[in-house]
mmCIF file of C-alpha atoms in Angstrom:
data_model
loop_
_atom_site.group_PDB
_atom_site.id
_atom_site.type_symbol
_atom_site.label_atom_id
_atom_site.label_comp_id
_atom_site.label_asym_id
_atom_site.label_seq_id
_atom_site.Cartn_x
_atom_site.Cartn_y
_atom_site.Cartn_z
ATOM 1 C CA UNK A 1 -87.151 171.346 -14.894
ATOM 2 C CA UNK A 2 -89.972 169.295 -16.638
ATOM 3 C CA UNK A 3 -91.274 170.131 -20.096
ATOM 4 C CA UNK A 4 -93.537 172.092 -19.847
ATOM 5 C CA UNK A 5 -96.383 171.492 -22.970
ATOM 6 C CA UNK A 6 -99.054 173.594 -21.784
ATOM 7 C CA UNK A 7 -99.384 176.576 -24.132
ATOM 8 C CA UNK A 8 -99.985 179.050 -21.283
ATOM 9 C CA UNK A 9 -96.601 177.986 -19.196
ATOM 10 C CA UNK A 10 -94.988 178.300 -22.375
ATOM 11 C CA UNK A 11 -95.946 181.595 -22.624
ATOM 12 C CA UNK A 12 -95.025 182.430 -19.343
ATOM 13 C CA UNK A 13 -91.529 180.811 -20.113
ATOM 14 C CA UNK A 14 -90.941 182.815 -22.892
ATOM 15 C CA UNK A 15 -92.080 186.220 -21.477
ATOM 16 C CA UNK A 16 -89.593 185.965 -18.242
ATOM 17 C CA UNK A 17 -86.074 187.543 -19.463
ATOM 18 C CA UNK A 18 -84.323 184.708 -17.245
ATOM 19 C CA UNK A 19 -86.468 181.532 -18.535
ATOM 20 C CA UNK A 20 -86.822 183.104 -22.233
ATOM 21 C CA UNK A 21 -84.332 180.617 -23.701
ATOM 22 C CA UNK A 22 -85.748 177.606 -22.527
ATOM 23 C CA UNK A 23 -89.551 178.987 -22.900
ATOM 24 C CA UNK A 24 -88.292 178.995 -26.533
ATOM 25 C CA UNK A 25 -86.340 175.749 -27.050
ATOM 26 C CA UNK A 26 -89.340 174.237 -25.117
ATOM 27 C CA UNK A 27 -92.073 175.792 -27.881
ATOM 28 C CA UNK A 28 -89.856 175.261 -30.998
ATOM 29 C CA UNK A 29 -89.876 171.601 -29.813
ATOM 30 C CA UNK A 30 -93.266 171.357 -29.197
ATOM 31 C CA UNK A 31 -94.585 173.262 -32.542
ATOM 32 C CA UNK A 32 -91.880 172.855 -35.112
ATOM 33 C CA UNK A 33 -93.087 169.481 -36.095
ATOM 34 C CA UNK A 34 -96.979 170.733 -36.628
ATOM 35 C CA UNK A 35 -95.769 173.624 -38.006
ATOM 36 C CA UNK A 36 -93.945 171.823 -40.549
ATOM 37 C CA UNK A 37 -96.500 169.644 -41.580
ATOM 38 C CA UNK A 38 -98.956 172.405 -41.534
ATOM 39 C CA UNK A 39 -96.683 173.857 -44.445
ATOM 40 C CA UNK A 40 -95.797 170.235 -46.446
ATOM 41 C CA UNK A 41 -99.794 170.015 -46.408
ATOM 42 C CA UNK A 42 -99.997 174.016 -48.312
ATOM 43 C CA UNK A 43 -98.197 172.323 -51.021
ATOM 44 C CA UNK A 44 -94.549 173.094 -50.163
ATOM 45 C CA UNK A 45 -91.341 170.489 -50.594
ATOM 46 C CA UNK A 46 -89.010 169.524 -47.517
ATOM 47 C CA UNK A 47 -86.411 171.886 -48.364
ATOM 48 C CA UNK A 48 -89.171 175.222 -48.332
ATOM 49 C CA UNK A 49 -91.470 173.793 -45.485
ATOM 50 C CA UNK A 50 -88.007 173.344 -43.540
ATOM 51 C CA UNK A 51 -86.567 176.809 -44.573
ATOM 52 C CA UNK A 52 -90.436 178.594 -43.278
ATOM 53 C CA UNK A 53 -89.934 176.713 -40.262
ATOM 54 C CA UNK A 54 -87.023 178.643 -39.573
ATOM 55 C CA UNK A 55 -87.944 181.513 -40.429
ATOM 56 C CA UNK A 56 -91.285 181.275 -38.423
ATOM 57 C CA UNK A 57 -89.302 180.480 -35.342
ATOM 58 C CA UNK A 58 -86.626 183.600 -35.988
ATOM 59 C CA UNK A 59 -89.511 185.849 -36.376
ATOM 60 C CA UNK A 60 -91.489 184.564 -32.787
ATOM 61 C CA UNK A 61 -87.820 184.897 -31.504
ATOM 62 C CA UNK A 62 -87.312 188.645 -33.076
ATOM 63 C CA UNK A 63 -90.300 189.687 -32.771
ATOM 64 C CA UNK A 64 -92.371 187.873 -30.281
ATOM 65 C CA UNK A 65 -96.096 188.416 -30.797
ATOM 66 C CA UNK A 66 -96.712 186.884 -27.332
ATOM 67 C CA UNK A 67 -96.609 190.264 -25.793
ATOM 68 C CA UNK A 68 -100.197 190.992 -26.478
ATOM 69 C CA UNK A 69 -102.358 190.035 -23.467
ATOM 70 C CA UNK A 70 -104.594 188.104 -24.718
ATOM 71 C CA UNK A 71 -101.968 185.992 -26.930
ATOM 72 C CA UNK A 72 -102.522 182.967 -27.696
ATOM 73 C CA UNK A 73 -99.146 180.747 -28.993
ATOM 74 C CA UNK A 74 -100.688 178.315 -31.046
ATOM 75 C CA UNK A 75 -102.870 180.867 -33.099
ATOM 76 C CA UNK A 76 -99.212 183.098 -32.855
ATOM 77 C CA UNK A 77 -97.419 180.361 -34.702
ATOM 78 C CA UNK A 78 -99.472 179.188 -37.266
ATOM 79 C CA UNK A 79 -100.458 182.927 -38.155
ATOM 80 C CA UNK A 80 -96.631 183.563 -38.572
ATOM 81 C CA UNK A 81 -96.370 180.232 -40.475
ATOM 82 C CA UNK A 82 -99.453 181.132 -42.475
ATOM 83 C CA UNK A 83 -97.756 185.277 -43.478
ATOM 84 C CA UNK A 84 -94.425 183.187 -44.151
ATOM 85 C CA UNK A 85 -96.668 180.561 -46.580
ATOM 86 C CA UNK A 86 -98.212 183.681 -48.092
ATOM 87 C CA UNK A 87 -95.233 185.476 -48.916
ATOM 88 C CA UNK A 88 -93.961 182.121 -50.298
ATOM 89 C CA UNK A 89 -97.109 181.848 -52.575
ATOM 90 C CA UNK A 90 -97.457 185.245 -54.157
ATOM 91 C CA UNK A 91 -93.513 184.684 -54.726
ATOM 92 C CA UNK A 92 -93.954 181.420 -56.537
ATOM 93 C CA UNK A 93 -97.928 181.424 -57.563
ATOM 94 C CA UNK A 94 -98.601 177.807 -56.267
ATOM 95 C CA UNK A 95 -102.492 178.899 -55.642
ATOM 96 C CA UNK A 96 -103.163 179.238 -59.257
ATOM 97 C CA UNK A 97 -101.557 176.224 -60.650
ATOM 98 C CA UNK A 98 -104.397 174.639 -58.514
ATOM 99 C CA UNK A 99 -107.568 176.825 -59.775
ATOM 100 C CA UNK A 100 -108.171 177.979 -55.373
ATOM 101 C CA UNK A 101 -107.229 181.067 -53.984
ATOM 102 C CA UNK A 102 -104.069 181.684 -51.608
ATOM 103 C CA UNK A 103 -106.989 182.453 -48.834
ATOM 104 C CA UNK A 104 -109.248 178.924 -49.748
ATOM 105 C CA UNK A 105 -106.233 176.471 -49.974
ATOM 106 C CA UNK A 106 -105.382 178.051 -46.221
ATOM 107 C CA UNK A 107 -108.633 177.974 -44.974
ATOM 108 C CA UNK A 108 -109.136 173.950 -46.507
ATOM 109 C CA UNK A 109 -106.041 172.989 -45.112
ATOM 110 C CA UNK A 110 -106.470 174.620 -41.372
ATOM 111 C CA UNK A 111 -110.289 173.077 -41.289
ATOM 112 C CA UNK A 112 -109.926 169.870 -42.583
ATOM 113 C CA UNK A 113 -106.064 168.951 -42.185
ATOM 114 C CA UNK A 114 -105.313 170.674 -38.812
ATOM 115 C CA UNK A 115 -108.657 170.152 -37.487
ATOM 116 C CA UNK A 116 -108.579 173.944 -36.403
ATOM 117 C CA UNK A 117 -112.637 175.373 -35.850
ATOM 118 C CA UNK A 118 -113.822 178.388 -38.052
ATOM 119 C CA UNK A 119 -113.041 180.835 -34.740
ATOM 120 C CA UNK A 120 -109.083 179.921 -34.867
ATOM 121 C CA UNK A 121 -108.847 180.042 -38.302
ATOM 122 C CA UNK A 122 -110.205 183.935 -38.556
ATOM 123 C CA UNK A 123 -107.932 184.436 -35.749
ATOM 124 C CA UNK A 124 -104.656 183.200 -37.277
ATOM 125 C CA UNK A 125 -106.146 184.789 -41.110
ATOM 126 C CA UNK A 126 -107.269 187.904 -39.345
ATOM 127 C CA UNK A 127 -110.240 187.667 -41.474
ATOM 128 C CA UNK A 128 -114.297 187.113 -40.198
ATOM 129 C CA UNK A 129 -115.637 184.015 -38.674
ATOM 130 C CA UNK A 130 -118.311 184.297 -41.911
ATOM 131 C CA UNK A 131 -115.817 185.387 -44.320
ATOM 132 C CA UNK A 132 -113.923 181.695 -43.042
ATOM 133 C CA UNK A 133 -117.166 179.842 -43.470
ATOM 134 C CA UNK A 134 -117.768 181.185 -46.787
ATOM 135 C CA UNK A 135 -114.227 180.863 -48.590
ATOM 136 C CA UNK A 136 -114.209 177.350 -47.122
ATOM 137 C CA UNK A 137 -117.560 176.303 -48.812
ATOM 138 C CA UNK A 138 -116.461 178.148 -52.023
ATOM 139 C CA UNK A 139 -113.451 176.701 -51.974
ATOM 140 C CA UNK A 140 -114.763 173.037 -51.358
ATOM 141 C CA UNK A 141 -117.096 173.844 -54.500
ATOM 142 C CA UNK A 142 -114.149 175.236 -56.816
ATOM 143 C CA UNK A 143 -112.096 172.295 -55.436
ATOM 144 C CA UNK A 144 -114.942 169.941 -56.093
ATOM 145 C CA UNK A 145 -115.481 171.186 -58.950
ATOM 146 C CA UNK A 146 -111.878 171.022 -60.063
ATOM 147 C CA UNK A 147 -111.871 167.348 -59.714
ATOM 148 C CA UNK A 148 -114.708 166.074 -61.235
#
């Protein structure tokens, strides 16, 4: 069978008891790379960004989010990646060594380093399209402001 890289076959993979396994080894392929560079760019080292990796897949594996209808994986992944990052964070206070909320550093990093739009970002937060816009131009300021 052919890779299949189109989030919605993926989906369909992983939902089907009998193609579940390869559904799965076919999406950790596909996102564990992002993933991982999604969490290097939130300020982690190799060994942490490696070890939420895992533990990002293990939960989509345990506890598959793709059951909701309207799921989609990308905005699954990163949003388990982004809880994982949090959990991280509030266990190891990286936000306040650098002056920017948990919630702006996310927000910075999923606009401007993974190029997601403000609608996918309040998705994968679970926060407002508004509240995104705003704690991205605060956090701009702060940062700006920060390094000045």
């Amino acid at each position: 069978m052919l890779i299949e890289t189109d989030d919605t076959a993926l989906l369909r993979l992983v939902q089907d008891k009998a193609t579940r396994n390869e559904g799965f080894k076919f999406t950790l392929h596909k996102y564990s790379q992002p993933i991982y560079y999604f969490l290097r760019k939130m300020g982690l080292g190799h060994e942490d960004a490696d070890e939420l990796v895992q533990d990002v897949f293990v939960k989509f594996w345990r506890n598959p989010l793709y059951e909701e209808q309207n799921a989609v994986l990308k905005i699954t992944l990163y949003r388990l990646a982004t809880k994982s990052w949090m959990a991280y964070n509030l266990k190891h206070k990286l936000a306040e060594l650098r002056g920017l909320t948990s919630e702006q550093i996310l927000i910075i990093v999923l606009k401007d380093q993974e190029e997601l739009d403000f609608l996918e970002i309040a998705q994968i937060t679970g926060i407002t399209v508004n509240e995104v816009r705003i704690s991205f131009k605060t956090g701009l300021e702060k940062f700006n402001q920060l390094n000045n």
